[in-house]
PDB file of C-alpha atoms in Angstrom:
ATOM      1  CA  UNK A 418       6.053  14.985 -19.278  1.00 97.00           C
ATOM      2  CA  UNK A 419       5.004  13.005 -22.280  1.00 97.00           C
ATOM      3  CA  UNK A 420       6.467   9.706 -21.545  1.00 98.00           C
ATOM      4  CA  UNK A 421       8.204   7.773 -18.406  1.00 98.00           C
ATOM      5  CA  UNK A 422      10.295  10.645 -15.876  1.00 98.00           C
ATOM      6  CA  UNK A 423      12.997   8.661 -13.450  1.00 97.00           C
ATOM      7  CA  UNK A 424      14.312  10.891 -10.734  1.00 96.00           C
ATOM      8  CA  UNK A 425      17.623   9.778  -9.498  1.00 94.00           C
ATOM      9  CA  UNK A 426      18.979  12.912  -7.631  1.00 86.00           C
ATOM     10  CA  UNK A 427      22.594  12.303  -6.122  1.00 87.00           C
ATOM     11  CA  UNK A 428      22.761  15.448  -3.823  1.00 90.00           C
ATOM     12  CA  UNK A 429      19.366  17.542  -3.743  1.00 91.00           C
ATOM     13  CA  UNK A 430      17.677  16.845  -0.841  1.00 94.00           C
ATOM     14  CA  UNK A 431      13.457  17.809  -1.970  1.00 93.00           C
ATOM     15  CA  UNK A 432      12.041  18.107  -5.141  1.00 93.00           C
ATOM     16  CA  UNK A 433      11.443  21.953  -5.560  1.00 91.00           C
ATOM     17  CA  UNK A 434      12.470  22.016  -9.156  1.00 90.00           C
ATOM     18  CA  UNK A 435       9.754  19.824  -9.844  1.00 94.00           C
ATOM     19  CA  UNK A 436       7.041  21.865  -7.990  1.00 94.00           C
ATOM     20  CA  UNK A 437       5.441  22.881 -11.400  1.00 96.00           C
ATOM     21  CA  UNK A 438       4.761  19.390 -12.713  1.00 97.00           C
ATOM     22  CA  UNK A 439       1.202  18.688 -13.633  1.00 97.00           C
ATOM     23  CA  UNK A 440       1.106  15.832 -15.740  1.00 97.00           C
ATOM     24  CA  UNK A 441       3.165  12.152 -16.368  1.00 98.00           C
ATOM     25  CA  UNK A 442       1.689  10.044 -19.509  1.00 98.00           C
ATOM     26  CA  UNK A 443       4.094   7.705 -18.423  1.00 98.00           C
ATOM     27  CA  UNK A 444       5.644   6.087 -14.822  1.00 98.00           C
ATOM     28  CA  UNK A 445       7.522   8.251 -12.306  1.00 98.00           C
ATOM     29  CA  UNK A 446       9.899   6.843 -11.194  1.00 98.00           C
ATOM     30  CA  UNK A 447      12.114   7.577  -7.790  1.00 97.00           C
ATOM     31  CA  UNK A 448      14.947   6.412  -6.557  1.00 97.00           C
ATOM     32  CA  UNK A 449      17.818   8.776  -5.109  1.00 95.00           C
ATOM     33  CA  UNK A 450      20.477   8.465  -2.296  1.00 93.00           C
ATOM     34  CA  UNK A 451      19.834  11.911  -0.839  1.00 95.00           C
ATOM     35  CA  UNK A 452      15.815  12.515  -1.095  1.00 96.00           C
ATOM     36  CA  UNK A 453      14.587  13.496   2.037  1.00 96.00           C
ATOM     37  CA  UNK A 454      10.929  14.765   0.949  1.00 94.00           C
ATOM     38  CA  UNK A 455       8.670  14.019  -2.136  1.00 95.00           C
ATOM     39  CA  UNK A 456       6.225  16.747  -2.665  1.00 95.00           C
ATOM     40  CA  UNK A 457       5.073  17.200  -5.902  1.00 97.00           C
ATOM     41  CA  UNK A 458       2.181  19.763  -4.907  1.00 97.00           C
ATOM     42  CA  UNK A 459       0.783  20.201  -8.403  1.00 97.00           C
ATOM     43  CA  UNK A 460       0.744  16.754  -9.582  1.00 97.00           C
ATOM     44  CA  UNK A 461      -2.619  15.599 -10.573  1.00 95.00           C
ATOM     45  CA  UNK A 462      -2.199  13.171 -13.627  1.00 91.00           C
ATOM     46  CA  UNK A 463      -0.131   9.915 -13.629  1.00 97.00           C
ATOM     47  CA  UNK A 464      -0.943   7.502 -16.209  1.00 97.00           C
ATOM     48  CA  UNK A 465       1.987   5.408 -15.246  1.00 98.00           C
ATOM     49  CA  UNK A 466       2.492   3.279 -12.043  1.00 98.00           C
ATOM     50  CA  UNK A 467       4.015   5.290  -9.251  1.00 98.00           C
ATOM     51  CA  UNK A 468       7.429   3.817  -7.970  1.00 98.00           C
ATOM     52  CA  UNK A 469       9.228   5.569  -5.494  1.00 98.00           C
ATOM     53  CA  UNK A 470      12.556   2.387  -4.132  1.00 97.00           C
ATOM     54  CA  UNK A 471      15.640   2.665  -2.472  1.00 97.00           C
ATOM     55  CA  UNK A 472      15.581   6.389  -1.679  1.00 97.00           C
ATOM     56  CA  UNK A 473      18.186   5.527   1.651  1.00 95.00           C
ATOM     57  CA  UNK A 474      17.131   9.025   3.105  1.00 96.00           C
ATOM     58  CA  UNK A 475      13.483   9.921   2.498  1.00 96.00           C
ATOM     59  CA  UNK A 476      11.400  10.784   5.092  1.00 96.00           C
ATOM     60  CA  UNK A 477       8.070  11.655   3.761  1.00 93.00           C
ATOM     61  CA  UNK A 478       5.699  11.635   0.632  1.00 94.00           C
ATOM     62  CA  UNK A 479       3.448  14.223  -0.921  1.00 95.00           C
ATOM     63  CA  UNK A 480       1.224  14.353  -3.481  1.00 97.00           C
ATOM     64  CA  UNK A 481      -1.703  15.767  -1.913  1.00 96.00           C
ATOM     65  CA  UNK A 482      -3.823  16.366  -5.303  1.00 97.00           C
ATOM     66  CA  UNK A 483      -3.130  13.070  -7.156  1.00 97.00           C
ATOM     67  CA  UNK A 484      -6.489  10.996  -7.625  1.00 96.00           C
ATOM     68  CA  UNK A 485      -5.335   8.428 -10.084  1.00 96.00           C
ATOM     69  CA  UNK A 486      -2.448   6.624 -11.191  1.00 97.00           C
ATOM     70  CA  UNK A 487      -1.619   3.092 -13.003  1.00 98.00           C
ATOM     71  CA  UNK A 488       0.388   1.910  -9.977  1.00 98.00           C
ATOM     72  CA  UNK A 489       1.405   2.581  -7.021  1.00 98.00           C
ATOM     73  CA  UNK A 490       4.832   0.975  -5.621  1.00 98.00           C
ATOM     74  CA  UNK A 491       6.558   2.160  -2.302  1.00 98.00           C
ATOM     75  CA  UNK A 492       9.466  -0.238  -1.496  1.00 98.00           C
ATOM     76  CA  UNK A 493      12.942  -0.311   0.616  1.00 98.00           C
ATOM     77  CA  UNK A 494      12.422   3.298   2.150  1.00 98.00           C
ATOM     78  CA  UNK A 495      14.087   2.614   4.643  1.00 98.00           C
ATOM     79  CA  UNK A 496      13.562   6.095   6.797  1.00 98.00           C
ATOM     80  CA  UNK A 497      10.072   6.457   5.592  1.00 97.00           C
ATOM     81  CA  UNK A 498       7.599   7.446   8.195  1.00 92.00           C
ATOM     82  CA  UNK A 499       5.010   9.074   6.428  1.00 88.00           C
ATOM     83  CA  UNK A 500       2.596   8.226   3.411  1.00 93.00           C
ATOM     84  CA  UNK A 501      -0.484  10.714   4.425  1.00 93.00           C
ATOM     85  CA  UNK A 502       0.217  12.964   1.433  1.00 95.00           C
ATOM     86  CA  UNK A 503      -0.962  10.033  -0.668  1.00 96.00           C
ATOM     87  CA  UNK A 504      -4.514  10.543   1.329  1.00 93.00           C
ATOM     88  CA  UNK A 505      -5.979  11.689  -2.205  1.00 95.00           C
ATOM     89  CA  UNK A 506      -5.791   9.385  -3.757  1.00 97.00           C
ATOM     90  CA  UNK A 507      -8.883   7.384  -4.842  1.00 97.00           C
ATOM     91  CA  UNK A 508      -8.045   4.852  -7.821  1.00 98.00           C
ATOM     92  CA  UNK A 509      -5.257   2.438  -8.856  1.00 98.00           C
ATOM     93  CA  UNK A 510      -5.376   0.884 -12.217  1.00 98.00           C
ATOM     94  CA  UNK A 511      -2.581  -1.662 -11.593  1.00 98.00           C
ATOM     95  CA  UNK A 512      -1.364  -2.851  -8.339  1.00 98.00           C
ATOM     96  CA  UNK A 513      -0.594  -1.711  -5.126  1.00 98.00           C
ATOM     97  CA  UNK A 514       2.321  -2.757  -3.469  1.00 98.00           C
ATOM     98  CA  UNK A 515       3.833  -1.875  -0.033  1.00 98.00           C
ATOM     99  CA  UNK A 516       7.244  -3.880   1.198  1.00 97.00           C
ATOM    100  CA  UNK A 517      10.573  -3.470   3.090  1.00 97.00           C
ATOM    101  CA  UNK A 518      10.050   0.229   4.532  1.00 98.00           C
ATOM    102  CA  UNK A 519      11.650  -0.394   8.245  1.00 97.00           C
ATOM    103  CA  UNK A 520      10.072   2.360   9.766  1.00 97.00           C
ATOM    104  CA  UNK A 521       6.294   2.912   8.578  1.00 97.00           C
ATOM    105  CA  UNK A 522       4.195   3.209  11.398  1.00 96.00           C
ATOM    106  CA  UNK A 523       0.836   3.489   9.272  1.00 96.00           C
ATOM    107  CA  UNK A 524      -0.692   2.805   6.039  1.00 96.00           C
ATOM    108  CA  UNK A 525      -3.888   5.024   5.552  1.00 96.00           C
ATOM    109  CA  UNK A 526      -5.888   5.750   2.279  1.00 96.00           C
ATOM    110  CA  UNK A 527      -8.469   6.476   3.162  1.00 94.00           C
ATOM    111  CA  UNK A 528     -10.220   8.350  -0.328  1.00 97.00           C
ATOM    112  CA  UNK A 529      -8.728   4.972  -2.573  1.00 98.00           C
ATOM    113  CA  UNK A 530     -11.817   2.940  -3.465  1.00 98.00           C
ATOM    114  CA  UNK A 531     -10.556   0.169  -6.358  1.00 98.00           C
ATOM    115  CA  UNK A 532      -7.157  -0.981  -7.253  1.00 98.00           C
ATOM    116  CA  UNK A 533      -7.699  -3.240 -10.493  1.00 98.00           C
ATOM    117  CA  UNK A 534      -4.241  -5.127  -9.825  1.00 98.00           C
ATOM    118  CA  UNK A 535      -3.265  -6.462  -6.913  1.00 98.00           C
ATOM    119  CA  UNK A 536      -2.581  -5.268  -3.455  1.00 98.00           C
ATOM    120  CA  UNK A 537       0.608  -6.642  -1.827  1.00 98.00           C
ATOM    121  CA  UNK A 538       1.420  -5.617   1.691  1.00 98.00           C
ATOM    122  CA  UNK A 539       4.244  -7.024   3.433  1.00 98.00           C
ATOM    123  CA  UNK A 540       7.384  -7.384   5.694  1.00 98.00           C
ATOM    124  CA  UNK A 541       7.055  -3.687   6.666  1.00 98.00           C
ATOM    125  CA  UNK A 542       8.957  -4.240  10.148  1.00 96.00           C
ATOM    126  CA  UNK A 543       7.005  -1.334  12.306  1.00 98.00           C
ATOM    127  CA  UNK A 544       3.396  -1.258  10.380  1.00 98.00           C
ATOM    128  CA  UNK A 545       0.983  -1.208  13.301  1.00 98.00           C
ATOM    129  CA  UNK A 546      -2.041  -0.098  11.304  1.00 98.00           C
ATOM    130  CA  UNK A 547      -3.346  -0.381   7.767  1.00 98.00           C
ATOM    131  CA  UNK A 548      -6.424   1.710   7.007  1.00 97.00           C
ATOM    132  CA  UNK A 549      -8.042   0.984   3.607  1.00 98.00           C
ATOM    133  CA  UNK A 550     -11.798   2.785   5.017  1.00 97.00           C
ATOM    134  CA  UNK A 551     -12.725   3.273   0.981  1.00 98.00           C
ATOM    135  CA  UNK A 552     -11.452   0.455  -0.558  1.00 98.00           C
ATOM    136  CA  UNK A 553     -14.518  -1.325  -2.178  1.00 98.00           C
ATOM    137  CA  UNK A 554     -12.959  -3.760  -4.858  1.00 98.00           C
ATOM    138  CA  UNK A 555      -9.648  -5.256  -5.576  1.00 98.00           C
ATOM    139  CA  UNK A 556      -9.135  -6.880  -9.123  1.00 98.00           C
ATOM    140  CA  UNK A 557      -6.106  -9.217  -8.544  1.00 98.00           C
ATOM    141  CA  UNK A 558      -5.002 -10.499  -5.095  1.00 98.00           C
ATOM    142  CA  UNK A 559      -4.689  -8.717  -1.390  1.00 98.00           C
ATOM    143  CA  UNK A 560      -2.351 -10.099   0.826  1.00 98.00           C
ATOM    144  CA  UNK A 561      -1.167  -8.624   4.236  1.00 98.00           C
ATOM    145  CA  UNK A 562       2.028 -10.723   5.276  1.00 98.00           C
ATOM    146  CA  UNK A 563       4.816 -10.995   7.407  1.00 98.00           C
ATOM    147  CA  UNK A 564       3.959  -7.896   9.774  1.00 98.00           C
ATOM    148  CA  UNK A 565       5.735  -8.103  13.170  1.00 97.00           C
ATOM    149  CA  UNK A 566       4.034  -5.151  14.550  1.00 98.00           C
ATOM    150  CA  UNK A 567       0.664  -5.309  12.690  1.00 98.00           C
ATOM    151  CA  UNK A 568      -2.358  -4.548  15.605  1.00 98.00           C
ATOM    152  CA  UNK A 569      -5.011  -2.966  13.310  1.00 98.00           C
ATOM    153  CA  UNK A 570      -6.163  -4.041   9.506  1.00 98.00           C
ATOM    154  CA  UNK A 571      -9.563  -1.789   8.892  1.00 98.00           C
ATOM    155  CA  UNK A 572     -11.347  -3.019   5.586  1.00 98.00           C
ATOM    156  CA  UNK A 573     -14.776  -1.785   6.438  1.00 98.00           C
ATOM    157  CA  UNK A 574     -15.978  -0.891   2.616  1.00 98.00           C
ATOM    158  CA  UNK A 575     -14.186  -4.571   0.769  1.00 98.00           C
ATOM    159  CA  UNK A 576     -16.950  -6.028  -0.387  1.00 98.00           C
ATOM    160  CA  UNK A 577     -15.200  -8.637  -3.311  1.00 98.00           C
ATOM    161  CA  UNK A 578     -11.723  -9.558  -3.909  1.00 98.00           C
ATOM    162  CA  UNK A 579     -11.620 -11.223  -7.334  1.00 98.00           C
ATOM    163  CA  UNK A 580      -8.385 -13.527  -7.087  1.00 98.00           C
ATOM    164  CA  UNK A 581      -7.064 -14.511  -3.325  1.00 98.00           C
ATOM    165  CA  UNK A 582      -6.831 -12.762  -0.412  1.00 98.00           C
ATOM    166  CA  UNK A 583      -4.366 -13.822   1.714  1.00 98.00           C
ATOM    167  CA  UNK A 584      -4.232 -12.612   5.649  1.00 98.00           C
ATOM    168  CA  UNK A 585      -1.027 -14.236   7.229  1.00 98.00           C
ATOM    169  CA  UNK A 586       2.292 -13.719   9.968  1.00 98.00           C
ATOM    170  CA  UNK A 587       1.123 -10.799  11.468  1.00 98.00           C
ATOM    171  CA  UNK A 588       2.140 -11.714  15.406  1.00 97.00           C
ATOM    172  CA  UNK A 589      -0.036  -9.337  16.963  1.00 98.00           C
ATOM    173  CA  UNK A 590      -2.845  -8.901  14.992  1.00 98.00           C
ATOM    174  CA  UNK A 591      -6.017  -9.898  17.055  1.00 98.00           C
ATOM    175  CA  UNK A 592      -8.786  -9.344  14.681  1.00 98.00           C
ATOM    176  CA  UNK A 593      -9.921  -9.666  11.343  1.00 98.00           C
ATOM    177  CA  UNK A 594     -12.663  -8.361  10.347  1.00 97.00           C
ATOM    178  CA  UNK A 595     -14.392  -7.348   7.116  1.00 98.00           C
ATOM    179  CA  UNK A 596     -17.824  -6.881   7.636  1.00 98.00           C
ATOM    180  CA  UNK A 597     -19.138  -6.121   3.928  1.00 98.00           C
ATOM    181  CA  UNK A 598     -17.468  -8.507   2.298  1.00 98.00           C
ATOM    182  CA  UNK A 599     -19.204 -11.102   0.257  1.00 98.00           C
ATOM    183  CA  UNK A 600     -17.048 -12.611  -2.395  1.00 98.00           C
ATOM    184  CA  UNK A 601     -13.118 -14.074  -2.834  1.00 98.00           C
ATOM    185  CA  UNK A 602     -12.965 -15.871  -5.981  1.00 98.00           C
ATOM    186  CA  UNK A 603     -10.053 -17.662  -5.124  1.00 98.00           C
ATOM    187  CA  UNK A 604      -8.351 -18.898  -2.076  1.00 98.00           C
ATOM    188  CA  UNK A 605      -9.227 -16.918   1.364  1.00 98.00           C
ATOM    189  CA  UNK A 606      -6.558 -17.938   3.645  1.00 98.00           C
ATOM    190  CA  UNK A 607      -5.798 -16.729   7.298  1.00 98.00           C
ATOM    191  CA  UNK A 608      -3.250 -18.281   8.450  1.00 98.00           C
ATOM    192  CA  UNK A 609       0.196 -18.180  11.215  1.00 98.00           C
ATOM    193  CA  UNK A 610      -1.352 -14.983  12.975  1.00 98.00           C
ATOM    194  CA  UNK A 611      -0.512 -16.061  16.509  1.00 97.00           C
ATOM    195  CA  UNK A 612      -2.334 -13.122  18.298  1.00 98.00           C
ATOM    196  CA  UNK A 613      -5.655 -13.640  16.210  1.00 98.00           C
ATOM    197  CA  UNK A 614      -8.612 -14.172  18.295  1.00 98.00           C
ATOM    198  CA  UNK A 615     -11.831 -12.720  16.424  1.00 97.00           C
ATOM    199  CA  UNK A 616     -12.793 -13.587  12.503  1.00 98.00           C
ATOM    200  CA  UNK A 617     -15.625 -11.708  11.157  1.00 97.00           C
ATOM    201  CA  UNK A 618     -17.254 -11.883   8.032  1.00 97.00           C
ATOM    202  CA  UNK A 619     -20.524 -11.782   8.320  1.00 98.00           C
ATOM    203  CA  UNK A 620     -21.680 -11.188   5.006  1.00 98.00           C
ATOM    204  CA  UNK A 621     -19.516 -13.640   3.083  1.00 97.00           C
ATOM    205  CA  UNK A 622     -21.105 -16.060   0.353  1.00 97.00           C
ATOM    206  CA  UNK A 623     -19.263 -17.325  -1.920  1.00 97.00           C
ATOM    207  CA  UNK A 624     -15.296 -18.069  -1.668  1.00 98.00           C
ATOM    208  CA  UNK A 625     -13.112 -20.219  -4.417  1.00 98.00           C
ATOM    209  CA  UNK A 626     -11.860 -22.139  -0.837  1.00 98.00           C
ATOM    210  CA  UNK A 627     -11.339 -21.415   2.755  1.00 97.00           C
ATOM    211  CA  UNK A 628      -8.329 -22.411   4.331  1.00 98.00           C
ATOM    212  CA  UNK A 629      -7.992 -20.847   8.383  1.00 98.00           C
ATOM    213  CA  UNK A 630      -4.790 -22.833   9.602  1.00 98.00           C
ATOM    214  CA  UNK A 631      -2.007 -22.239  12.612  1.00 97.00           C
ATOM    215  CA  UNK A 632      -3.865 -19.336  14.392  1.00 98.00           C
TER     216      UNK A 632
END
């Protein structure tokens, strides 16, 4: 597809029409009231940001050969349990954002290594672990908020956030700890994690400002 593609699907329930596609210049776009799976098998090119909101039924993702895209947006899933058929992928050139999916249990990419945008992600009601083992370099903001179930963040690779990063409500999160990173150039802020016993960052040195508050 040369160009944008928005899936909307009213009554088909997976995407097996679309098991040929190989290519979007533009963004994909899903949102459909009777998705239950996304598997585009074949799927290796997206120029475009990703954005797959509101599908009221859908289950699971799959795109298990897509390295790259320009975005990546996963919102108001409500059903959605499963994102490990985005394991491939390894680099965002916009943002990543994660928000509203009731029943996502975990967030693991492991292969992505830089997201130039931002990574947003928040109020995801059952998120108990977030596992970003590759992630190296963020070129906007990270923030991990309002998490009610949040017990694991793994950032073992971050080494420098270039805009804020922002660690905050997560009620049962007991540890933070990034243990490579050395550089936030604007406001590092953990904050109103009432759980949070252990802050690590041993190699840190240099931050725009520090703010720990209400832990």
């Amino acid at each position: 597809v040369d160009g944008d593609l928005s899936i909307t699907f009213q009554q088909e329930t997976t995407l097996a029409s679309l098991s040929c596609l190989r290519e979007v210049t533009g963004e994909l776009r899903i949102s459909s009231l009777s998705l239950e799976s996304v598997s585009l098998p074949a799927l290796t090119a997206l120029l475009g940001p990703l954005v797959v909101r509101q599908n009221e039924q859908l289950l699971s993702l799959s795109l298990p050969v897509l390295s790259m895209s320009g975005g990546l947006e996963l919102s108001s899933n409500p059903l959605l349990a499963d994102v490990s058929g985005l394991a491939g992928l390894q680099h965002i050139a916009g943002s990543l954002e994660m928000f509203s999916n009731a029943q996502l249990l975990e967030m693991a990419l492991d292969a992505l290594s830089v997201v130039q945008g931002d990574v947003d992600i928040r109020s995801n009601q059952s998120l108990q672990r977030v596992r970003l083992d590759g992630l190296a370099t963020v070129g906007g903001e990270l923030s991990v908020l309002f998490h009610q179930s949040l017990v694991e963040l793994r950032l073992p690779s971050l080494t420098a956030v270039t805009e804020n990063l922002r660690v905050s409500s997560n009620e049962l999160l007991e540890e933070v700890s990034i243990p490579v990173l050395s550089s936030v150039g604007g406001v590092f802020y953990v904050g109103t994690n009432m759980a949070l016993a252990t802050l690590q960052l041993p190699q840190m040195s240099s931050v725009g400002s520090l703010r720990i508050s209400s832990n």
